[in-house]
PDB file of C-alpha atoms in Angstrom:
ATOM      1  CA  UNK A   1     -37.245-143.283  28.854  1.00  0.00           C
ATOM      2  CA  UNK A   2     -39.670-145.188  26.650  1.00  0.00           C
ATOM      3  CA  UNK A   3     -40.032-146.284  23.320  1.00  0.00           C
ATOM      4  CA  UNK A   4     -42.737-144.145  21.282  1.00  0.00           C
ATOM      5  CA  UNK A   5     -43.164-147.237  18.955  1.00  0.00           C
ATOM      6  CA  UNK A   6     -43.900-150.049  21.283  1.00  0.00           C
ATOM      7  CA  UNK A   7     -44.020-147.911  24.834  1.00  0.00           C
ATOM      8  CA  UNK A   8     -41.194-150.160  26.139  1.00  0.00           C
ATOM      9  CA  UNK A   9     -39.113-149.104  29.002  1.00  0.00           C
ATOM     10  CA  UNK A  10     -35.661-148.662  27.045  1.00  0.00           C
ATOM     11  CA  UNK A  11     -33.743-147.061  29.931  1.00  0.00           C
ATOM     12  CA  UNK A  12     -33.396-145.247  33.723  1.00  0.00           C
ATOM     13  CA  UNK A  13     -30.810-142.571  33.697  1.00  0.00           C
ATOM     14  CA  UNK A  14     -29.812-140.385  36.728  1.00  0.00           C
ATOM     15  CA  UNK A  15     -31.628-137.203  36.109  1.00  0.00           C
ATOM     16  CA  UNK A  16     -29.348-134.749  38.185  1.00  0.00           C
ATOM     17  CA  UNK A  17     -26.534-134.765  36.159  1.00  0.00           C
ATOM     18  CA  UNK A  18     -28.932-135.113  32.703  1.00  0.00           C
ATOM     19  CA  UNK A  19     -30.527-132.060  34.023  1.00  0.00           C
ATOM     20  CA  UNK A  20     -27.042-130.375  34.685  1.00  0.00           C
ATOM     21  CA  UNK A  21     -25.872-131.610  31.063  1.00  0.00           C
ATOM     22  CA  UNK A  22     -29.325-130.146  29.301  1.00  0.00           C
ATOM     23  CA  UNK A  23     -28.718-127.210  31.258  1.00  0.00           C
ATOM     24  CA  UNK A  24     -25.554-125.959  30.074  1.00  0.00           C
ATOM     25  CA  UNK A  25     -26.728-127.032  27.110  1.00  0.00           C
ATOM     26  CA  UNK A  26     -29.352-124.491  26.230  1.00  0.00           C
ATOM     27  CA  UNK A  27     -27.691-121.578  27.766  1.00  0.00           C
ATOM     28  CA  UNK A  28     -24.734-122.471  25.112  1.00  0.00           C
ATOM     29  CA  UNK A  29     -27.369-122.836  22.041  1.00  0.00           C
ATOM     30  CA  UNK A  30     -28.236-119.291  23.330  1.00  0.00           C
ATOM     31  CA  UNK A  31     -25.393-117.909  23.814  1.00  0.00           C
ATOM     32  CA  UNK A  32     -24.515-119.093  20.533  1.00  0.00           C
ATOM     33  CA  UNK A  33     -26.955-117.100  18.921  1.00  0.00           C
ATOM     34  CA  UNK A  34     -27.892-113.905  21.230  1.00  0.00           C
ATOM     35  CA  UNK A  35     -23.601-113.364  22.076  1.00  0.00           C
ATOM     36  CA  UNK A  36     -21.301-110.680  20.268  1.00  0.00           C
ATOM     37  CA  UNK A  37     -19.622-113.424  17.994  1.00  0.00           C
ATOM     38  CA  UNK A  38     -15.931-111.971  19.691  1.00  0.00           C
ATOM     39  CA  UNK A  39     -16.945-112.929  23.024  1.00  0.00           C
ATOM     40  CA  UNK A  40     -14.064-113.850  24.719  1.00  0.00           C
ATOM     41  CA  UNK A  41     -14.453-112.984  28.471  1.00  0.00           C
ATOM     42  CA  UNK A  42     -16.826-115.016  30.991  1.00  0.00           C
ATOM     43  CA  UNK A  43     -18.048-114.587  34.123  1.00  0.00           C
ATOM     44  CA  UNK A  44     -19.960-116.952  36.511  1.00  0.00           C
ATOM     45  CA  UNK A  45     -21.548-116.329  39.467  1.00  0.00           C
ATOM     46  CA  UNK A  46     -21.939-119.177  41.514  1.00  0.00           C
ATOM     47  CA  UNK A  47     -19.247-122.402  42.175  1.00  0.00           C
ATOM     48  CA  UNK A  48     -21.762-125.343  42.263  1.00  0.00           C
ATOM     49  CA  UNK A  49     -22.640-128.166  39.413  1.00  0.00           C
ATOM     50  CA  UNK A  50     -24.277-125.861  38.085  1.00  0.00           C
ATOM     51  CA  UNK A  51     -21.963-123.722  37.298  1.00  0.00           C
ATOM     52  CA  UNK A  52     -19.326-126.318  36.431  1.00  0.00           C
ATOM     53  CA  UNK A  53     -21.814-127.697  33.687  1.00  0.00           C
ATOM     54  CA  UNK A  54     -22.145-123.767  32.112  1.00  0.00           C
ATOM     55  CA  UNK A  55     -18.531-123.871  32.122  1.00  0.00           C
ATOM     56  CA  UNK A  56     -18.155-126.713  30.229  1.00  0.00           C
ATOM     57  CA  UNK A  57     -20.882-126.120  27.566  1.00  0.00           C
ATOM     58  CA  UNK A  58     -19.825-122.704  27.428  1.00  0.00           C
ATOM     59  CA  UNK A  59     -15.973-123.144  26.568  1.00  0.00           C
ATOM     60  CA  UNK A  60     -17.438-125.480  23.641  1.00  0.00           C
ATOM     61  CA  UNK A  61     -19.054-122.244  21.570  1.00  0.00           C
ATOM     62  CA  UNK A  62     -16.687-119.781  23.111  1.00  0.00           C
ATOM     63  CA  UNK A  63     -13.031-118.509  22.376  1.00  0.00           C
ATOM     64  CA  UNK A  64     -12.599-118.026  26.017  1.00  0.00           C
ATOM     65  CA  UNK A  65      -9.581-115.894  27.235  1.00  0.00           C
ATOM     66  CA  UNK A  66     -10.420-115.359  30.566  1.00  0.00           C
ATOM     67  CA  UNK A  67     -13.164-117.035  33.065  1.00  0.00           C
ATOM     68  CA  UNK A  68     -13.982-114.544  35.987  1.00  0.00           C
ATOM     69  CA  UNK A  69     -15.768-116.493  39.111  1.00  0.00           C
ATOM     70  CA  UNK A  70     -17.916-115.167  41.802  1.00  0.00           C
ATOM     71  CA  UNK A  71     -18.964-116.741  45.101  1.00  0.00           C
ATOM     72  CA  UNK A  72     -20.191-115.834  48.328  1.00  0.00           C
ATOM     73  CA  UNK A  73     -17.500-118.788  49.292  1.00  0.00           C
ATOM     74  CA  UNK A  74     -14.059-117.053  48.609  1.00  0.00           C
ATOM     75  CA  UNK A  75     -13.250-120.739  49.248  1.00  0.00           C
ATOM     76  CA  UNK A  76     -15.656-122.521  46.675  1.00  0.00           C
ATOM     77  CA  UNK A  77     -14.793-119.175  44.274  1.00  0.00           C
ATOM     78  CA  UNK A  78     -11.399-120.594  44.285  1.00  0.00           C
ATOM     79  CA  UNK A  79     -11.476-124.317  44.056  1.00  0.00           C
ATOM     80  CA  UNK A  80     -13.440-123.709  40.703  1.00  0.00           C
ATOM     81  CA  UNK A  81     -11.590-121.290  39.365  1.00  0.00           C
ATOM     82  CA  UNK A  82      -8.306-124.207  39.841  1.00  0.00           C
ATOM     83  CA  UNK A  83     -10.955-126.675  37.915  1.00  0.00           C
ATOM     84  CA  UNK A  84     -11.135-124.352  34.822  1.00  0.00           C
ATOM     85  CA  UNK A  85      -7.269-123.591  35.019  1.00  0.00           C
ATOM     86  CA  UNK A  86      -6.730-127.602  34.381  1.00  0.00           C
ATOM     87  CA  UNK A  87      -9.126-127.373  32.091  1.00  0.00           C
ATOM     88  CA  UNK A  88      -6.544-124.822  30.338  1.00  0.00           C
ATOM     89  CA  UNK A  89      -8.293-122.074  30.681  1.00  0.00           C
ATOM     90  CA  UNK A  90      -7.321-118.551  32.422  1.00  0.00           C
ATOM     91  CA  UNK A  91      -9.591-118.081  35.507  1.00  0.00           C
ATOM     92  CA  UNK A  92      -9.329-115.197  38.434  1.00  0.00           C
ATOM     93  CA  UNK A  93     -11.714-114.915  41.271  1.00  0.00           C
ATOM     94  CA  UNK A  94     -13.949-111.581  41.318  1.00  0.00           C
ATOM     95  CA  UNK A  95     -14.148-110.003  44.986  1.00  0.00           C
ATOM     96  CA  UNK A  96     -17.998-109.348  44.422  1.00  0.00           C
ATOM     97  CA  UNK A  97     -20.581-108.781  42.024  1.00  0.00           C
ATOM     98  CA  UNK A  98     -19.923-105.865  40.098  1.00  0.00           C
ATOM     99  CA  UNK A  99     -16.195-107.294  39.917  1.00  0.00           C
ATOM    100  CA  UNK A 100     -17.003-110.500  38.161  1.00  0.00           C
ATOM    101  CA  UNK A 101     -19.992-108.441  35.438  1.00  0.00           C
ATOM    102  CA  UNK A 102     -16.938-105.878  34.813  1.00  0.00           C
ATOM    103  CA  UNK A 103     -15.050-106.339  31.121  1.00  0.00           C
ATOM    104  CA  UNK A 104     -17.091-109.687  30.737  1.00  0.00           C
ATOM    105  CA  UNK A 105     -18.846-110.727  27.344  1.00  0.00           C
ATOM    106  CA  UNK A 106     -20.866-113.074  28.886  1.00  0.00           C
ATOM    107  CA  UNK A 107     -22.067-113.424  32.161  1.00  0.00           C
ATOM    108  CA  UNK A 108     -23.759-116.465  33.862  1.00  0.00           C
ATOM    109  CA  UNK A 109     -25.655-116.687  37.166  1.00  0.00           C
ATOM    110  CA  UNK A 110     -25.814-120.047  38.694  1.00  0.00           C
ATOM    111  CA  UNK A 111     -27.273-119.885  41.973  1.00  0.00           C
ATOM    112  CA  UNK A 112     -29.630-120.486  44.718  1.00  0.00           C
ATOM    113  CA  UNK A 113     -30.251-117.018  46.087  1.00  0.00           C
ATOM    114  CA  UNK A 114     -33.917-115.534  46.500  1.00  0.00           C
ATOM    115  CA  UNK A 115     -32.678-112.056  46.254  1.00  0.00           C
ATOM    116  CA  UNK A 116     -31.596-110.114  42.898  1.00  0.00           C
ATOM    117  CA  UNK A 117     -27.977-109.232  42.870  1.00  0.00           C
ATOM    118  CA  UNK A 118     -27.266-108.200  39.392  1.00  0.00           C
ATOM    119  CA  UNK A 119     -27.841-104.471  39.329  1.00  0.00           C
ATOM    120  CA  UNK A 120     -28.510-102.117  35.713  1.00  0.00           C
ATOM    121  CA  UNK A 121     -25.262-100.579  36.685  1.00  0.00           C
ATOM    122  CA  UNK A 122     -23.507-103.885  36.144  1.00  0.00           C
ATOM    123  CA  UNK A 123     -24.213-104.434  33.014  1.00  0.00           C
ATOM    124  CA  UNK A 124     -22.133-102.840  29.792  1.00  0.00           C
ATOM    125  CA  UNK A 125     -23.698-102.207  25.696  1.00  0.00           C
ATOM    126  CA  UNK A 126     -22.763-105.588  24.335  1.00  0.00           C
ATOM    127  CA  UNK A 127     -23.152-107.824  27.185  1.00  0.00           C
ATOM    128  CA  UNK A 128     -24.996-111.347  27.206  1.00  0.00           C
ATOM    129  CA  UNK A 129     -26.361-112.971  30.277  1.00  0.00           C
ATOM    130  CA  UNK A 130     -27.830-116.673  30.975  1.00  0.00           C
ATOM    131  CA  UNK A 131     -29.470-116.782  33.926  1.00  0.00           C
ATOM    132  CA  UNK A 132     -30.040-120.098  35.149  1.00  0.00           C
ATOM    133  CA  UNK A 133     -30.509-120.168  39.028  1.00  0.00           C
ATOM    134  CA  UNK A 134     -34.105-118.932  39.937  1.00  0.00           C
ATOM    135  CA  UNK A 135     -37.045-121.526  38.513  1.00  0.00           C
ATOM    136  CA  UNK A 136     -39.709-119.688  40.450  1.00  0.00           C
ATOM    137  CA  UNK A 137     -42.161-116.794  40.431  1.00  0.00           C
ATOM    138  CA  UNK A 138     -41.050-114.244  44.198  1.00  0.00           C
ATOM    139  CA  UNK A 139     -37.211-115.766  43.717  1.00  0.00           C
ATOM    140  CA  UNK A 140     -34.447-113.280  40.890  1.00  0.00           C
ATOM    141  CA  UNK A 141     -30.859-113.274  40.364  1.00  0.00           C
ATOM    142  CA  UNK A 142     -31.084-110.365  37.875  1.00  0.00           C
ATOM    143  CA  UNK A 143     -32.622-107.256  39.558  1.00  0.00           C
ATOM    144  CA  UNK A 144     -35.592-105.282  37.526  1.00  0.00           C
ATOM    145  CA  UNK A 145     -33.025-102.476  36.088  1.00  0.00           C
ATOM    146  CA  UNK A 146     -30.764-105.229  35.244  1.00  0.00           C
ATOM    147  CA  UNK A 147     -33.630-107.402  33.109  1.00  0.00           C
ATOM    148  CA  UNK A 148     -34.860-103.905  31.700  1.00  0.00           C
ATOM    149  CA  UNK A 149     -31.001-103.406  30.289  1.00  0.00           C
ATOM    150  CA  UNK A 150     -31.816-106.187  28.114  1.00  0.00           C
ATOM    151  CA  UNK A 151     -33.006-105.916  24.049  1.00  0.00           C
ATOM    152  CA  UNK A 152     -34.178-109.297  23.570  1.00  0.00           C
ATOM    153  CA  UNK A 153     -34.721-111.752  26.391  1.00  0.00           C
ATOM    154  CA  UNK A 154     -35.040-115.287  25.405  1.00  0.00           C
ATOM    155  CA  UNK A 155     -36.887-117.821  27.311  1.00  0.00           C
ATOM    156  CA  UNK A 156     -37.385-122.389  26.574  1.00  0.00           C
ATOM    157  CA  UNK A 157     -41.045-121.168  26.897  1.00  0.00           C
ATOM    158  CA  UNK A 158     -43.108-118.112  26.913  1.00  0.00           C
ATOM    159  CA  UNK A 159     -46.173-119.276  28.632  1.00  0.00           C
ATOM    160  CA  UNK A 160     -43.958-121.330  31.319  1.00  0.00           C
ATOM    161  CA  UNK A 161     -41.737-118.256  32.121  1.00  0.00           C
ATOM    162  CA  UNK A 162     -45.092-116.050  32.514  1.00  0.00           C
ATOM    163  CA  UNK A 163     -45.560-118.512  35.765  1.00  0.00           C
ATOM    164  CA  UNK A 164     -41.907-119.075  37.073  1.00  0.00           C
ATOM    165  CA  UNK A 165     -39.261-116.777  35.548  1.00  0.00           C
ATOM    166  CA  UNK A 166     -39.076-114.273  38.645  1.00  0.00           C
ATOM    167  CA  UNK A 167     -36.493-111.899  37.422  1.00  0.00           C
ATOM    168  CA  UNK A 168     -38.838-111.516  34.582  1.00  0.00           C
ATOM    169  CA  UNK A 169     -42.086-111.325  36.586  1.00  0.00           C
ATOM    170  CA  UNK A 170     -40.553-108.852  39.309  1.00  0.00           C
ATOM    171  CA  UNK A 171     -39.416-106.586  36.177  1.00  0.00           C
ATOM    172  CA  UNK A 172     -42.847-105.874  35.286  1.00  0.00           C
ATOM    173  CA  UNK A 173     -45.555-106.013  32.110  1.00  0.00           C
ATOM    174  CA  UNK A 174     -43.168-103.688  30.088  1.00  0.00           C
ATOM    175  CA  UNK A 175     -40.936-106.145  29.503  1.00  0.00           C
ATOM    176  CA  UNK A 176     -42.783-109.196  28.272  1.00  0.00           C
ATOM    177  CA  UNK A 177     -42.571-107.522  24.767  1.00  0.00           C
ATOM    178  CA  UNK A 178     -39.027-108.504  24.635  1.00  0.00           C
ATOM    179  CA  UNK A 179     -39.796-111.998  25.567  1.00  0.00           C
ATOM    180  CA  UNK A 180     -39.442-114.285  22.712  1.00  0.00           C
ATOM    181  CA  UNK A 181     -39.186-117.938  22.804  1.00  0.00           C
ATOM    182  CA  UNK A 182     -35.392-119.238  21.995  1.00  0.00           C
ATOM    183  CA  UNK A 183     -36.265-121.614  19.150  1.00  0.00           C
ATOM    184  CA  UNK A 184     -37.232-118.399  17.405  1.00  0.00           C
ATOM    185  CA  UNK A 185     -34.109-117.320  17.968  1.00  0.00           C
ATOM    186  CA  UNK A 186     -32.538-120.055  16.877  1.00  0.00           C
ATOM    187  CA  UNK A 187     -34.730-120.850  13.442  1.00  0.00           C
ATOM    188  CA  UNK A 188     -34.338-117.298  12.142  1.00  0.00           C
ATOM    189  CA  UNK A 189     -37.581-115.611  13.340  1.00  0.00           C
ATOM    190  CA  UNK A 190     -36.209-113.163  15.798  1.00  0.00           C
ATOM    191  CA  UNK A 191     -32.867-111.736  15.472  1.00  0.00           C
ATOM    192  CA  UNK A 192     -31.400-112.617  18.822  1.00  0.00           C
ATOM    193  CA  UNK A 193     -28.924-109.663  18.897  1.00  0.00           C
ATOM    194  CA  UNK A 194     -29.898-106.584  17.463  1.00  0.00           C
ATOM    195  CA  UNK A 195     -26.648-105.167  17.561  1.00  0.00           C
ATOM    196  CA  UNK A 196     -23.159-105.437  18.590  1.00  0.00           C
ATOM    197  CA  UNK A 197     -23.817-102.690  21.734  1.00  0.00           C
ATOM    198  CA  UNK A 198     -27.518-104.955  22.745  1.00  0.00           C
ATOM    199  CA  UNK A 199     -27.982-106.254  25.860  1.00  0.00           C
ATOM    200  CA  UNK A 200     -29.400-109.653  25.445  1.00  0.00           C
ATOM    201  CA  UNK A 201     -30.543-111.887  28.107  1.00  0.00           C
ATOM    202  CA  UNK A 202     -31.426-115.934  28.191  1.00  0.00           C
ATOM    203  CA  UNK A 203     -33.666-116.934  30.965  1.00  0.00           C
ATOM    204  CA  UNK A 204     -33.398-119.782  31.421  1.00  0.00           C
ATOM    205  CA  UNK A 205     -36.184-122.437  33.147  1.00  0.00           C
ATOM    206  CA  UNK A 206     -35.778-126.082  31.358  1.00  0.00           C
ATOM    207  CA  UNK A 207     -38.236-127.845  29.246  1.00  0.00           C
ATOM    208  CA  UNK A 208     -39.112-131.369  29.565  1.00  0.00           C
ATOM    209  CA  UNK A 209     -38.416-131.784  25.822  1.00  0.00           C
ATOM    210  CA  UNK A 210     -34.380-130.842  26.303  1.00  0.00           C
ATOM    211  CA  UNK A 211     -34.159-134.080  28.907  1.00  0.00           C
ATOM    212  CA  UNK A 212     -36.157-136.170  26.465  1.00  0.00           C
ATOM    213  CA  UNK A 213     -33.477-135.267  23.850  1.00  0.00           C
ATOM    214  CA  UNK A 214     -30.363-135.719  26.031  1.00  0.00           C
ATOM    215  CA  UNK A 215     -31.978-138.892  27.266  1.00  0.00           C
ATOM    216  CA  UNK A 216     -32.174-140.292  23.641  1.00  0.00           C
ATOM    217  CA  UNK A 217     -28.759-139.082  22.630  1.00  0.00           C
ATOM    218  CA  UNK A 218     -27.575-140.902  25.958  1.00  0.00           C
ATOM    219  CA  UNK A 219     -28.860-143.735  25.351  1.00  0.00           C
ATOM    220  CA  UNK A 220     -27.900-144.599  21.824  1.00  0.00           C
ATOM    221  CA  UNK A 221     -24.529-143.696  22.415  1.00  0.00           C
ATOM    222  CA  UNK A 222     -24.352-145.894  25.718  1.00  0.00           C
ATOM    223  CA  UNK A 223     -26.195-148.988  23.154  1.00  0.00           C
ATOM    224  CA  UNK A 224     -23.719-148.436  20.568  1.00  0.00           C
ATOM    225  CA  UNK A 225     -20.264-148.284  23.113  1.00  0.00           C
ATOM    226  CA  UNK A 226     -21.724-150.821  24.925  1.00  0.00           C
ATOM    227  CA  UNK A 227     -21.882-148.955  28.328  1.00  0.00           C
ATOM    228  CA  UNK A 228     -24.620-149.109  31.080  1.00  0.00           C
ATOM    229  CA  UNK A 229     -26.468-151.923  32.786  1.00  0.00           C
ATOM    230  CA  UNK A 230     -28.712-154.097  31.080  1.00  0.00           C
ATOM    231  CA  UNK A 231     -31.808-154.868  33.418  1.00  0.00           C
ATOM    232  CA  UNK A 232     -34.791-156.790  32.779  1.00  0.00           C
ATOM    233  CA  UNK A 233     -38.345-155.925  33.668  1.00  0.00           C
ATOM    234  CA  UNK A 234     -41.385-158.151  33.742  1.00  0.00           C
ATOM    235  CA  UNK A 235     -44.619-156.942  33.805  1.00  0.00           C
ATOM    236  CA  UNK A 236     -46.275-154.778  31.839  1.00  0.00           C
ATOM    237  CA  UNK A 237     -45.847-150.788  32.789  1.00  0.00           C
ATOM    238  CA  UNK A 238     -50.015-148.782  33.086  1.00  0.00           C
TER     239      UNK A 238
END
């Protein structure tokens, strides 16, 4: 990160776990404003950082009840679902994928697969879905039906997700008329649930603005507690 004033190098963070942090992040400012305000019940699919990172942004804008976890790893499905219950939340493991989208308020997908697994059929009036895993144009969580459910669908950028969303490409030209970015969702230019029975949907990709922002909040918090490594650099930077 660099100073805009001066173009000084004012810090190196570790990007994984900033990207992680912004991650959860966004889907939580969207969820925030495209959810049923009485959401209580979540689901995740997936059992990676990932989805521990929704998790935890999640529970901060939710009155959670219940967190429902999916994972091709009955295993991995369980160890998370033991990290949310000492987090003090109620957590069950799904046995597949219609299990975990079934009674849920909000659903998450946080994974790696190239295939869509979230059918139309899945999804009930009312529900809202961030999904996170796919970044690229032939790869989908959310099947076309399932992405054609949906009222509004949200995106960090319009043009970007045009190139990379894939459940959104694979669903066809129909639906880019529901695509609207999030910040007008967020500033009051598109209502980002039209109703309580909507189906709204965040896809989401990542900006490079949302790291620049977590960066900055990182790093005056870490000057002002005193925490991190102070490092000098000579030279000048070109």
């Amino acid at each position: 990160m660099f100073s805009l004033d001066s173009g000084e190098l004012l810090a190196i963070i570790e990007a994984d776990r900033l990207g992680q942090l912004r991650t959860g992040a966004a889907s939580a400012v969207a969820t925030k404003y495209m959810a049923r305000r009485d959401s209580s019940v979540l689901g995740i699919v997936g059992s990676g950082v990932q989805a521990r990172a929704q998790f935890e942004a999640l529970s901060r804008v939710l009155n959670l009840k219940l967190v429902k976890v999916f994972s091709r790893s009955r295993g991995h499905a369980e160890e998370f679902a033991r990290y949310i219950g000492s987090r003090g939340f109620d957590a069950v493991v799904a046995g597949d994928y219609e299990e975990v989208c079934r009674g849920v308020d909000v659903l998450v997908t946080a994974t790696n697969s190239k295939d869509p697994f979230i059918r139309g059929s899945y999804i009930a009036p009312g529900m809202h879905i961030n999904a996170i895993g796919s970044n690229w144009a032939n790869r989908a969580e959310l099947a076309p039906d399932a992405v054609l459910r949906a009222d509004v669908i949200a995106v960090d950028d319009v043009a970007q997700a045009r190139e990379e969303a894939g459940d959104l490409i694979m669903a066809g030209d129909a639906v880019w008329s529901r695509v609207v970015p999030l910040a007008d969702v967020v500033v009051g230019r598109v209502r980002g649930r039209p109703s309580d029975g909507s189906v709204t949907v965040f896809k989401s990709l990542g900006i490079a603005v949302e790291d620049l922002v977590l960066a900055k909040l990182i790093y005056d918090r870490a000057v002002r507690e005193g925490r991190g490594v102070e490092v000098e650099f000579g030279g000048v930077f070109r």
